[in-house]
Each structure stands twice: as structure tokens, then as C-alpha cells.
Coordinates of C-alpha atoms and ligand atoms in Angstrom, one line a residue:
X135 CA 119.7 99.7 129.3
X136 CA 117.4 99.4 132.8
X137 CA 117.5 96.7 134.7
X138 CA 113.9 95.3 133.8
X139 CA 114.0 97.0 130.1
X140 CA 112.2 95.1 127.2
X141 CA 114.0 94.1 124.4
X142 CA 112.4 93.0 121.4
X143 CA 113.2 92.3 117.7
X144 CA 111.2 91.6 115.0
X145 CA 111.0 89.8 111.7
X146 CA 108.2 90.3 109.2
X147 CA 106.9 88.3 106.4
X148 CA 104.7 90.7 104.0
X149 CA 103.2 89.1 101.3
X150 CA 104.2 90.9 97.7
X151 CA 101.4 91.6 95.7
X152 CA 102.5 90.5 92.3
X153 CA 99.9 88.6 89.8
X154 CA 101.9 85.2 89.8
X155 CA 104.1 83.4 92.2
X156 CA 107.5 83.7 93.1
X157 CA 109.1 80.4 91.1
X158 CA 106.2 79.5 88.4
X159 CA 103.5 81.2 86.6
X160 CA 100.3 80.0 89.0
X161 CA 97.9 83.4 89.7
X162 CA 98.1 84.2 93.3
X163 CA 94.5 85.0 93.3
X164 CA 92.4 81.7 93.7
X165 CA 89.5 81.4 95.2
X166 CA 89.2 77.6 94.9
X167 CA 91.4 75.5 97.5
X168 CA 93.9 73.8 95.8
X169 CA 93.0 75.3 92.1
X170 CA 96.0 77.5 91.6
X171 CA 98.7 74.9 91.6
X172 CA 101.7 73.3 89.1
X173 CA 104.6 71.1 89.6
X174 CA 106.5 73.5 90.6
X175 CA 104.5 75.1 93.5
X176 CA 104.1 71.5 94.5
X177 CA 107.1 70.3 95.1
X178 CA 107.1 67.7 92.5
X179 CA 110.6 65.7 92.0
X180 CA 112.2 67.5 88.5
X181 CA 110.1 70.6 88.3
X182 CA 112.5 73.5 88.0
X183 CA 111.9 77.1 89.3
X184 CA 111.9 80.1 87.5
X185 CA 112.2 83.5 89.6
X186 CA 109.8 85.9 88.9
X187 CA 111.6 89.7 88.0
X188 CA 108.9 91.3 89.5
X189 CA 108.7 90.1 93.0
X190 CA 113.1 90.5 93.0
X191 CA 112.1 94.0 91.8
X192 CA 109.7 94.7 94.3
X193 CA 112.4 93.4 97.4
X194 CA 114.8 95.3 95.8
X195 CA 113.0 98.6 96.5
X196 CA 111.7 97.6 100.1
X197 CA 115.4 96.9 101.0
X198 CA 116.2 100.5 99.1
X199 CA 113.3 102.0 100.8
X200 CA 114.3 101.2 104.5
X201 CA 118.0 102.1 104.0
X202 CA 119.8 98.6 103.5
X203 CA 123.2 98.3 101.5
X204 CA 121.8 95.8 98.5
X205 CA 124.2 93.3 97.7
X206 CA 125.7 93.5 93.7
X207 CA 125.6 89.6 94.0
X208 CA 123.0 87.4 95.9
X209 CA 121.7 83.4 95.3
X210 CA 118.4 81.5 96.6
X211 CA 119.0 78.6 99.7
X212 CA 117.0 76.0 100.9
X213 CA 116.1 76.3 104.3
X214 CA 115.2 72.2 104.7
X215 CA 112.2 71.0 107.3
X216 CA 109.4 68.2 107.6
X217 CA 106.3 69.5 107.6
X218 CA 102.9 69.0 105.1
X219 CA 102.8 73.0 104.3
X220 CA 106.1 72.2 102.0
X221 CA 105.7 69.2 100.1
X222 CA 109.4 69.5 98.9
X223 CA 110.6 69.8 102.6
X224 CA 112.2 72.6 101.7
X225 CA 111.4 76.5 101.5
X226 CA 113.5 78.4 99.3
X227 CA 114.7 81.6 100.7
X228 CA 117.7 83.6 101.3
X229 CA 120.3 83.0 104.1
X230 CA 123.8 83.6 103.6
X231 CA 123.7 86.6 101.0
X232 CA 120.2 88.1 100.9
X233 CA 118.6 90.7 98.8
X234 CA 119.8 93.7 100.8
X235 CA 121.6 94.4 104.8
X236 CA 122.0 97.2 107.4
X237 CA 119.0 99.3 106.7
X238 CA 117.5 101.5 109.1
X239 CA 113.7 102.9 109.7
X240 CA 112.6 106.1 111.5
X241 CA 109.9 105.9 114.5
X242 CA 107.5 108.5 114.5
X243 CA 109.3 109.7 117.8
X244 CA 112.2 109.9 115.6
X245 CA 114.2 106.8 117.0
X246 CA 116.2 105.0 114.7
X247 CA 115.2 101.1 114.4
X248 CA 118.0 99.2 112.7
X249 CA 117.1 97.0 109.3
X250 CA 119.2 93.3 110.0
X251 CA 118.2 92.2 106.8
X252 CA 115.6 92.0 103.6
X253 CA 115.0 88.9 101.9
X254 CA 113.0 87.1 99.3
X255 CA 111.4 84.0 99.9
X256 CA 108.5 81.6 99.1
X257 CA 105.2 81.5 102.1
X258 CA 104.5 77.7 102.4
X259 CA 100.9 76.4 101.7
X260 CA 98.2 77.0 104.3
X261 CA 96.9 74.5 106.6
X262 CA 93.2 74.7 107.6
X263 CA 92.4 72.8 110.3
X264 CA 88.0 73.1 109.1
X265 CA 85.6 73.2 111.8
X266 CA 83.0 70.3 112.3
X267 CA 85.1 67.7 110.5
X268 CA 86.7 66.3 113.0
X269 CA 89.3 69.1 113.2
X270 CA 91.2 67.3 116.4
X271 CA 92.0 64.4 113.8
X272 CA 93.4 65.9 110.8
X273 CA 94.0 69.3 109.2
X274 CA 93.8 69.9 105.2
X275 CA 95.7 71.5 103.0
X276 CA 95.5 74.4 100.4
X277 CA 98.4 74.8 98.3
X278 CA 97.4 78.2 96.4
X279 CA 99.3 80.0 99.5
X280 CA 102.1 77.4 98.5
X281 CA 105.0 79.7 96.3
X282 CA 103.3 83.3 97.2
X283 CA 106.2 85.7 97.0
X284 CA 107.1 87.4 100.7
X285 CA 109.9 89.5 101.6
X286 CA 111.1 89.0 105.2
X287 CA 112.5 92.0 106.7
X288 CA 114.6 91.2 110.3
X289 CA 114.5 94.3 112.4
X290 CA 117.9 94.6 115.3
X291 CA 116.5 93.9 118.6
X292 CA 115.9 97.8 118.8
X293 CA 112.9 98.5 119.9
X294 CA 112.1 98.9 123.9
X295 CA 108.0 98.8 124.3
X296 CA 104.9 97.0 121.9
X297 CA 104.3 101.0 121.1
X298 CA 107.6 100.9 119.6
X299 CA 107.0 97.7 117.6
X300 CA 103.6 99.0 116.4
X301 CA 105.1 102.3 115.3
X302 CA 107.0 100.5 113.6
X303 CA 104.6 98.3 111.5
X304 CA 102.7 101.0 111.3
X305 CA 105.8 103.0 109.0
X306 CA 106.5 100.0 107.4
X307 CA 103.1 99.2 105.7
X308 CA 102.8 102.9 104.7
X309 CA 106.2 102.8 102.7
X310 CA 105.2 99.6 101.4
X311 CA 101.8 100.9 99.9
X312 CA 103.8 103.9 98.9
X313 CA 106.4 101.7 96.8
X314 CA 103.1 100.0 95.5
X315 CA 104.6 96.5 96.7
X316 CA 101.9 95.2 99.1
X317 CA 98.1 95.4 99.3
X318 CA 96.7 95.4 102.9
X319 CA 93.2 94.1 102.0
X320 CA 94.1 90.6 100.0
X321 CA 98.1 90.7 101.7
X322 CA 99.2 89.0 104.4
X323 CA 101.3 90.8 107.4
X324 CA 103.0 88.1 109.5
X325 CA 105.2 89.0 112.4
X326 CA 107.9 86.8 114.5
X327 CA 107.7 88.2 117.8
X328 CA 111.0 88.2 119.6
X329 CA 110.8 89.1 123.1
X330 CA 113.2 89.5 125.9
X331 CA 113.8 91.0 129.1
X332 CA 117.0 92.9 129.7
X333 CA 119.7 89.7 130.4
X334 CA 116.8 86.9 130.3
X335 CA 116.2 84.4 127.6
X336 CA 114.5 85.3 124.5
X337 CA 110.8 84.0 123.4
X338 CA 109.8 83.6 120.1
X339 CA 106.5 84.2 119.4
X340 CA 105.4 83.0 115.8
X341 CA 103.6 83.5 113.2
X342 CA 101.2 86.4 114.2
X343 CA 98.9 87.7 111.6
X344 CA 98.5 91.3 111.3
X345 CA 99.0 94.6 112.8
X346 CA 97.2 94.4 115.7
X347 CA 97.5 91.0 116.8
X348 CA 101.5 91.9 117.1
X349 CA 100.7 94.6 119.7
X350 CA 98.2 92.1 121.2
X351 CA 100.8 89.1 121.4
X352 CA 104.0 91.7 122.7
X353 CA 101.6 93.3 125.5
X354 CA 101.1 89.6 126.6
X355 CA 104.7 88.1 126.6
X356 CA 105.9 91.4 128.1
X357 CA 103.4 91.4 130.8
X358 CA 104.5 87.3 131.3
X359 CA 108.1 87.4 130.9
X360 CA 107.4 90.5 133.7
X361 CA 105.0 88.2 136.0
X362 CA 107.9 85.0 136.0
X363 CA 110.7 88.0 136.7
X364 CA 108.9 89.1 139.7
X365 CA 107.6 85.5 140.8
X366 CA 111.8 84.9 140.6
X367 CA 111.1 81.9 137.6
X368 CA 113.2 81.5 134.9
X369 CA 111.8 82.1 131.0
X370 CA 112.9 79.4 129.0
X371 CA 113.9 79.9 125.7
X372 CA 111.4 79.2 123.9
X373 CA 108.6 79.2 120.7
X374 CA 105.5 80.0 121.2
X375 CA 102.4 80.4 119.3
X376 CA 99.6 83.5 119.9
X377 CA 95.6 82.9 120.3
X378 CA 94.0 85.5 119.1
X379 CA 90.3 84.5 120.6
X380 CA 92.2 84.6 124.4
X381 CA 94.8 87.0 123.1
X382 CA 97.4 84.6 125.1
X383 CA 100.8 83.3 123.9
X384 CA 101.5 79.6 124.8
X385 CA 104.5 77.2 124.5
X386 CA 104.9 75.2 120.9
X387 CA 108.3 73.4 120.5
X388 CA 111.8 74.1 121.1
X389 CA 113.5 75.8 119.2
X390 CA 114.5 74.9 115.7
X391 CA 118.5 75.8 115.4
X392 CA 120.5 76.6 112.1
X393 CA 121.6 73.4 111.8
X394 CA 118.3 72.0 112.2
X395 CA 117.7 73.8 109.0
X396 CA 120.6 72.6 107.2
X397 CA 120.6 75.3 104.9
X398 CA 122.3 74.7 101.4
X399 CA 122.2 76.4 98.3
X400 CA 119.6 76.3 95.7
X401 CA 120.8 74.9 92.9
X402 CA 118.2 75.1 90.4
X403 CA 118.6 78.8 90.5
X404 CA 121.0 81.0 89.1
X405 CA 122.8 83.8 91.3
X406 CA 121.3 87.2 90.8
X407 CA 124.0 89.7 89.7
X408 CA 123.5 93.0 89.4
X409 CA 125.9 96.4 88.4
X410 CA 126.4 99.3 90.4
X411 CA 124.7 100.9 87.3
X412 CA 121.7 99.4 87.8
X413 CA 121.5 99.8 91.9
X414 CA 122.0 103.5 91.1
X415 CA 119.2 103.2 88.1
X416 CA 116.9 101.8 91.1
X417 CA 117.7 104.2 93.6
X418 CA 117.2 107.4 91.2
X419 CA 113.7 105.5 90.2
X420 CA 112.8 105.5 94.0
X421 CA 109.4 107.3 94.3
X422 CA 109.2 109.9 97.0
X423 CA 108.2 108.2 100.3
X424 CA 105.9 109.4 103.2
X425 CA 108.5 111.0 105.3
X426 CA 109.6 113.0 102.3
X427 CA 105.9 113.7 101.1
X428 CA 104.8 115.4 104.6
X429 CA 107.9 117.2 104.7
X430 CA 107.5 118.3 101.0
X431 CA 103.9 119.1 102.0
X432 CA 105.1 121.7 104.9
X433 CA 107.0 123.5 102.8
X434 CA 105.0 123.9 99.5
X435 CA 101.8 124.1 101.2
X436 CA 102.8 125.8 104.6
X437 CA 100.9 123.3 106.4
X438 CA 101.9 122.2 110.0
X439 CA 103.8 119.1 111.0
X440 CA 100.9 117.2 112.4
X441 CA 98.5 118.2 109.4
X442 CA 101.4 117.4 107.2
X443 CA 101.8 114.0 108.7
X444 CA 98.2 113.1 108.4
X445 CA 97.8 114.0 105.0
X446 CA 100.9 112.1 103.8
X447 CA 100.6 108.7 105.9
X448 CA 98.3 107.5 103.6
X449 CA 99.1 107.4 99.6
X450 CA 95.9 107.9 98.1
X451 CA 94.9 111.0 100.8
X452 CA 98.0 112.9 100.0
X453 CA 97.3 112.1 96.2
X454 CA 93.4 113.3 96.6
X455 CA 95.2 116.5 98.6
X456 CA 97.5 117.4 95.5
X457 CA 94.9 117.5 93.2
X458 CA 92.2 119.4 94.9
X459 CA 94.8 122.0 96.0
X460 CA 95.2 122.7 92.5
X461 CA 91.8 124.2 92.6
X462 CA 91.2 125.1 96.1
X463 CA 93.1 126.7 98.3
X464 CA 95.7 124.1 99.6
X465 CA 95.0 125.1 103.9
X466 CA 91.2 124.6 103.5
X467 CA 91.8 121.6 101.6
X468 CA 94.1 120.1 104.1
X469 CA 92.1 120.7 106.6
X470 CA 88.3 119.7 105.3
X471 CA 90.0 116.3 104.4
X472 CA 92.0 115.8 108.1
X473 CA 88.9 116.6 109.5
X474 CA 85.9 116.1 107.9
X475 CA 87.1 113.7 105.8
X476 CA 88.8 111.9 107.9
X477 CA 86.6 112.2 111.0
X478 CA 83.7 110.0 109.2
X479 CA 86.3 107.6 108.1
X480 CA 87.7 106.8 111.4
X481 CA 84.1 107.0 113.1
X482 CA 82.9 104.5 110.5
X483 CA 86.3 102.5 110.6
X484 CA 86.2 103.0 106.8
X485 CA 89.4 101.9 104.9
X486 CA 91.0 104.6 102.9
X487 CA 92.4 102.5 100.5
X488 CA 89.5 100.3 99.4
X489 CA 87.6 103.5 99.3
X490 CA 87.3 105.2 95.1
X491 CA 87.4 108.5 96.2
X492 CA 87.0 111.2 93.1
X493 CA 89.2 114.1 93.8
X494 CA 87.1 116.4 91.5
X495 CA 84.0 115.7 93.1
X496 CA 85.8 116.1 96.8
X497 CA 87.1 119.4 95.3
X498 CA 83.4 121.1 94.1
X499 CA 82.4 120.1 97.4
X500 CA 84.4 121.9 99.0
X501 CA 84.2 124.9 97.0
X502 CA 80.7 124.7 97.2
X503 CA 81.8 125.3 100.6
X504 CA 83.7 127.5 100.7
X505 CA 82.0 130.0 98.2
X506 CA 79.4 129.9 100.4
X507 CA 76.5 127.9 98.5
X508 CA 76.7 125.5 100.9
X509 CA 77.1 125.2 104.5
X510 CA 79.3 123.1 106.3
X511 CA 76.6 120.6 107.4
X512 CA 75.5 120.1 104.3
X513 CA 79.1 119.7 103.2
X514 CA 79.9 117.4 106.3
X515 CA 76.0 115.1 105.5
X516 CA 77.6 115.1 101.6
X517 CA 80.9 113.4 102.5
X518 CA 79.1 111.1 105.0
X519 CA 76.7 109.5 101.8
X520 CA 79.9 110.0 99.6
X521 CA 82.0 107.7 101.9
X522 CA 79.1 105.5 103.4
X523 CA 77.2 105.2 100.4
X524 CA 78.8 106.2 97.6
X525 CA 76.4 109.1 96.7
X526 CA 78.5 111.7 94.8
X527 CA 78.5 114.8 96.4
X528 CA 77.5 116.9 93.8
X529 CA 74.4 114.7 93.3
X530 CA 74.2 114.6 97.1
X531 CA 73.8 118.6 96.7
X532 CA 71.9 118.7 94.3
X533 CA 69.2 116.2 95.1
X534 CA 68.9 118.8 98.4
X535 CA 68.0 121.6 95.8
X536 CA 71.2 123.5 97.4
X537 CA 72.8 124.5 94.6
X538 CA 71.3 126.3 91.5
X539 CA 72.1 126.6 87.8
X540 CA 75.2 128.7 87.1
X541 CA 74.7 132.1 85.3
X542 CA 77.0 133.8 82.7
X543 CA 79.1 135.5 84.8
X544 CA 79.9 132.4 86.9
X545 CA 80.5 130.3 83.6
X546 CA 82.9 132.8 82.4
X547 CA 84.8 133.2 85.3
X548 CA 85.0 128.9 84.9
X549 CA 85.9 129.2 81.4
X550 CA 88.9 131.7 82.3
X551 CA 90.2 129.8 84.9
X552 CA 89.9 126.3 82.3
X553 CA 91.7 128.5 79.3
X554 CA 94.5 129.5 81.8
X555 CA 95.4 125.9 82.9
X556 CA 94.9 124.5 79.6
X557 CA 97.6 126.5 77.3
X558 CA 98.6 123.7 75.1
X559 CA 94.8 123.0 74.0
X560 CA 94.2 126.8 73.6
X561 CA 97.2 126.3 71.3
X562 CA 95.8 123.8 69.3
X563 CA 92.1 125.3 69.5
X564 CA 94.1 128.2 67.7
X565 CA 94.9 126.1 64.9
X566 CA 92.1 124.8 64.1
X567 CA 91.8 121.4 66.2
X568 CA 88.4 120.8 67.0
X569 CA 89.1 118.1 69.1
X570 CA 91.0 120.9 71.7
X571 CA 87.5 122.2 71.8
X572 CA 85.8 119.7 72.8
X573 CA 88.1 118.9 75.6
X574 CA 88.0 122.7 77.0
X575 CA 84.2 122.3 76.6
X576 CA 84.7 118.7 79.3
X577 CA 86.9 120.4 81.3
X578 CA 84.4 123.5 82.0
X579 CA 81.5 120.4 82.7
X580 CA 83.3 119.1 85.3
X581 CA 85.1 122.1 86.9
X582 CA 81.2 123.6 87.2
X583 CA 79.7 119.7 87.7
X584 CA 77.7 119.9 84.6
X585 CA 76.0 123.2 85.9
X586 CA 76.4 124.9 82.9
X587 CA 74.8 124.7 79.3
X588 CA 77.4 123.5 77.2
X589 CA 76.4 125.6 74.6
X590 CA 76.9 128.4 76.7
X591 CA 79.9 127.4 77.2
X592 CA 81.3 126.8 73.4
X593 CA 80.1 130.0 72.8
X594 CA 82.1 131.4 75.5
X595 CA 85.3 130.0 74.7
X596 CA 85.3 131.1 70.9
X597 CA 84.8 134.5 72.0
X598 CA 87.7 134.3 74.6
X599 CA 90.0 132.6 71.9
X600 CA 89.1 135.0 69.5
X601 CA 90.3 138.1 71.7
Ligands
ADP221 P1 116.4 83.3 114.7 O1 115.0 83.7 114.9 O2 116.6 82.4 113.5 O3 117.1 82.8 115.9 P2 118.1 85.7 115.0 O4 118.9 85.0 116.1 O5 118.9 86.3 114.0 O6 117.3 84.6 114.2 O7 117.1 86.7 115.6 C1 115.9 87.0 115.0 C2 115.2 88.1 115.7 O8 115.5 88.1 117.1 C3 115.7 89.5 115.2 O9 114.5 90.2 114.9 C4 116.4 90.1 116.4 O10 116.2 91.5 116.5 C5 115.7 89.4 117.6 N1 116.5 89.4 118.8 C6 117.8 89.1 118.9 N2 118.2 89.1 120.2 C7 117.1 89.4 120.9 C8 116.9 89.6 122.3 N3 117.8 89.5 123.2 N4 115.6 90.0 122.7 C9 114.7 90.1 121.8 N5 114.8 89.9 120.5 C10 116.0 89.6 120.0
ZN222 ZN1 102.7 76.8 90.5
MG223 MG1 113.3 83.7 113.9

């Protein structure tokens, strides 16, 4: 390690997006302050918790996910303080046995960022300090936050730059909407920041919300820490808090110790127990995660690494890849939707995942395309209204009067390619299910986007089925 090297570690709170909370039954979608509340997420003297199985599922598979040994036996503590986001003036969490230990995650760059620990604990309830109300005097309180499942994961003090860090979040939320477990657009990402400089006291920077604050609030105490180095100060060891309007870090409180915590165990809950049976039932049930998916993707599709990578970073772009490739040739598909795709959706800072994006409609496009009916800036215009407007692109075509009705020939060659892939309902077509028929008759709609008669097209298929 240099001289002047940056050291920092960091541990994350990710809100898990299950319906209720962690110990009672309250939704955690409230729009109401306040409204989405019970003894139990209020701290009330005798209300008992009950864990939810989903959000103990869900950290189960983020600890399995980055590489941790989960423990066959684990229990709930309380991690005591005084403050008016926890009316019971305690948080349960996890301290001496958590969910799972000594994972690992791999950079981009292929560095190897150690996994301290995952746990499972309860966010506390949000303080708003309201504008215009005398906000220096008092702050209010909205206890629907109060009880929201989060799994913390501590990373090793591994990482040597903000890049680093970011990298890291940036693999982490990407396995997590892989394993289903978090939602970026209604979740919360919270990061504490530790930073150090190579043999100097370590700041704590905490609390900082989202991705790109973190980067933001790193660059800052690195760039500090740095300043006081050269200036020959000391950095105290210390907790501080980041403003995102002067995107500055600045001193809170000391630092709160273990035994300032006085953690003990939860006694209203029962220790979680599980077999090796059932850690090997979870592993099996693992779904295949990006890093797997882009290598997967190289292989089947011979694509290249960075192509690969693109495509597989998000879930629902590598899932919209899949299924046009099965009707369009896999290379042009990978590459219409890294580029032209994905071109309007950086330009327009668009949100892949809050976008509906209809793989059969992205797939006619593009063998509109490619078949030549089209050319590309018409296909480029259609996937600018599709994604900025929502106009399908087959509409989008056709409102242009690009694209004309399909003759026999074309129908046929449609109606091949639907009996080929359909085998089981040519099957059942063959004995007499009418239903099969029907179905084959859809299919043949929507692989020609309703450019064919659909008598035409009945007609068609009893002939074929007949041969
Ligand atoms: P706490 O925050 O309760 O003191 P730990 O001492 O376990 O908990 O450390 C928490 C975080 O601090 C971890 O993410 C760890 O990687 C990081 N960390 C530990 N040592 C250093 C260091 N010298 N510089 C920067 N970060 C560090
Ligand atoms: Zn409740
Ligand atoms: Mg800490």
C-alpha cells in the first residue's frame, strides 16, 4: 500500500422491497405520513414482533448472491440508542451472528472486494425537518419508514479510489434487481462512507442517499483528508454528515462505540435455524446473475465482451434480448438495442426499468428493418416515440404509411415459421382442438402485427395441417 493510498470501506443499507414490514403486517407503501403504522412498528411497551419469511428470504439470497458463508443458526439483537426515529430506543438488527459472512464481489476491472458481512435489520422512521414551519425549532416525524426491511451489507475496507466504490454499487444494485430483492425507483440505497488515508484516522461519513451522492461525498473526504495531509493536520476520527446542495461533508458527533450500543439479544424473537438441506435448496434455486448472463450471452450468441456486458447489466434489456433473438438474428438484435436503443435512452436519461418495453413490438421493428421495409431512420424516429412517448412502433410505422398489407406469399412464409415453433398446438390442432387454432391464428397476428387477414390466415393453416 502507497504511502498517501486511499482506503475506504463501505456499508450499505438497501431497502428490501417486500409488501409489509419486517416485524408486523403494516404495507410499506403509504402515501399518508404516519398512516401505515401498529403497535409494533411503534414501539409500543408489549407489542411483540413477528419476522416476516420473505424479507429473511430475500437476505438470504443477497448474502448467497455475493459469496458469503450463511450461518445454519443466526438470532435478532438490539442495537439500543436515544433518538425520536426509534420510539422503542432500540433498532433490531443483527450483530453477533448475522444472516451470512465472508462474501466477496467482483469489480468490473476484475478486482476482488471482500463481503464483511450481510444482515437483516429494521430502517428507523424518517425525520422531516418541513420547510416554512419553523424548521430551526423542531423536526416531525413519519413513522411509515419506521420497520421497513433493509439488509446491510459491510464491504472490507478494500477498495482504493470513489471509482472503486461506485463500481461497486453499481454491481451490487444490478445483482440485487437481478435476485428481484430491491426496486431502485420506490427503494432506498444508503451508504456509510468510511474513509481513510493510508495510516491516518478513519472518517465516517453517514447516511448518504443513493448512488451518486456516495461518489459525490468520497471525491470530497478524499480530496479533504488529502488537503489536511499536505497542510501537516491531523484528521480526527470522526462522523460526519454529507450536503448534497454544497456537495461538502461536515463534522456531526463523535463517534458512537459498541458499548455505546449496548447490544443484547432480542428476546421476543426466536433464533432462525436452518439445515444444510435447505442452504443447498437455496443455493440450487439461485437465478443466474449478471456476470453469468453476459458470459452465457458470449457464448450462445457469439457476441463480444463489451456488447455482452451491456446487454446483461440490466435485467429487463437482457430479457427483451432473449426474446427478440428468437426471431431475429441474435448480432443485429444485440446491436439495434446497445445502440439504438440504448442511445435514446441514455440521451433522454430514460430509466430502463420503469420503462414497459414490448419485446414483440421491438422485434417487428427491427425486422421491419432489417428486411428492408424500413430504413434505419425511420426505425431510429420509431424507437424514439416508442420510448419517449409510448407510440408503438408498429403504429409508429404505420401511421408513416411505411409499411403495406402483407400478401400470400409473405403470410405463408409467417404461418410456416408459427407452425414450426408451435409443435404441441399443431398436435392438438390435429386432434381436433379448435382452441389450438385459434391460438396459431394469434400467433400469426402478432408475428405479422395484424398485417394479415385472419381469414387468410385460417385458411392457410388448414391447408398446411392437412399436408
Ligand atoms: P463501525 O462503523 O461500527 O465502527 P467497523 O469498525 O466494523 O464498524 O467498520 C465499518 C466499516 O469501516 C467497514 O465497511 C470497513 O471496511 C471500514 N473500515 C475499516 N477500517 C477502515 C479504514 N482504515 N479506512 C477506511 N475504512 C475502514
Ligand atoms: Zn406496523
Ligand atoms: Mg459504521
Amino acid at each position: 500500500m502507497e504511502k498517501d493510498g486511499v482506503v475506504i470501506g463501505l456499508e450499505c443499507h438497501i431497502q428490501l422491497n417486500t409488501e409489509s414490514k419486517l416485524f408486523c403486517g403494516c404495507p410499506t407503501a403509504a402515501e399518508e405520513p404516519n398512516s401505515s403504522c401498529c403497535p409494533i412498528c411503534l414501539g409500543h411497551p408489549g407489542s411483540k414482533p413477528v419476522l416476516n419469511a420473505k424479507a429473511l428470504d430475500y437476505a438470504l439470497k443477497v448474502a448467497l448472491a455475493l459469496n458469503c458463508e450463511v450461518n445454519k443458526e443466526f438470532f435478532f439483537s438490539r442495537k439500543t440508542y436515544f433518538y425520536p426515529d426509534m420510539s422503542k430506543n432500540f433498532q433490531i438488527s443483527q450483530y453477533e451472528i448475522p444472516v451470512g459472512l465472508k462474501g466477496h464481489l467482483v469489480l468490473s476491472t476484475g478486482k476482488k472486494i471482500g463481503i464483511t458481512r450481510v444482515h437483516l435489520e429494521e430502517d428507523p422512521a424518517a425525520l422531516v425537518h418541513e420547510a416554512g414551519m419553523g424548521a430551526s425549532n423542531f423536526s416531525l416525524v413519519d413513522y411509515n419508514r419506521s420497520g421497513i426491511p433493509l439488509v446491510e451489507v459491510v464491504t472490507d475496507p478494500d477498495f482504493a479510489s470513489p471509482e472503486e466504490a461506485q463500481d461497486f454499487l453499481d454491481q451490487l444494485t444490478t445483482i440485487l434487481s437481478y435476485l428481484k430483492v430491491y426496486s431502485p425507483l420506490t427503494g432506498t440505497l444508503k451508504a456509510d462512507c468510511n474513509v481513510s488515508v493510508y495510516g491516518n484516522s478513519r472518517v465516517e461519513v453517514k447516511n448518504v442517499t443513493g448512488k451518486k451522492a456516495v461518489g459525490k461525498a468520497l471525491e470530497f473526504e478524499v480530496a479533504r483528508q488529502k488537503r489536511l495531509l499536505l497542510d501537516e493536520r491531523e484528521i480526527v476520527r470522526e462522523t460526519r454528515s454529507f450536503d448534497e446542495k454544497t456537495m461538502t461533508t461536515r463534522s456531526t458527533r463523535g463517534k458512537e462505540t459498541e458499548a455505546d450500543y449496548g447490544y443484547i439479544f432480542e428476546p421476543d424473537l426466536t433464533a432462525i435455524q436452518l439445515s444444510s438441506g435447505e442452504i443447498e435448496e437455496m443455493k440450487a434455486k439461485m437465478p443466474e446473475l449478471h456476470a453469468a448472463k453476459s458470459k452465457r450471452f458470449m457464448k450462445e450468441f457469439s457476441l463480444d465482451e463489451y456488447t455482452a456486458n451491456v446487454l446483461a447489466r440490466n435485467f429487463n434489456l437482457g430479457l427483451l434480448f432473449e426474446e427478440i433473438s428468437k426471431s431475429v438474428d441474435a448480432k443485429a438484435a444485440a446491436k439495434f438495442l446497445t445502440r439504438e436503443l440504448m442511445a435514446v435512452v441514455n440521451r433522454s436519461e430514460l430509466d430502463l426499468d420503469s420503462l414497459d418495453l414490448d419485446s414483440g413490438e421491438i422485434g417487428l421493428l427491427l425486422e421491419m428493418l432489417l428486411s428492408g421495409k424500413i430504413t434505419e431512420k425511420v426505425a431510429k424516429d420509431a424507437v424514439v416515440a416508442y420510448l419517449a412517448k409510448g407510440v408503438k412502433p408498429t403504429r409508429f410505422v404505420e401511421g408513416r404509411g411505411l409499411s403495406k398489407d402483407l400478401g400470400e406469399k409473405e403470410i405463408e412464409k409467417a404461418v410456416e415459421k408459427v407452425l414450426s415453433e408451435n409443435k404441441k398446438a399443431v398436435a392438438d390442432l390435429k386432434m381436433g382442438n379448435e382452441k389450438s387454432l385459434n391460438f396459431l391464428v394469434g400467433q400469426v397476428m402478432r408475428l405479422t402485427k395484424a398485417k394479415a387477414e385472419p381469414r387468410a390466415v385460417q385458411k392457410i393453416i388448414a391447408e398446411k395441417i392437412r399436408k
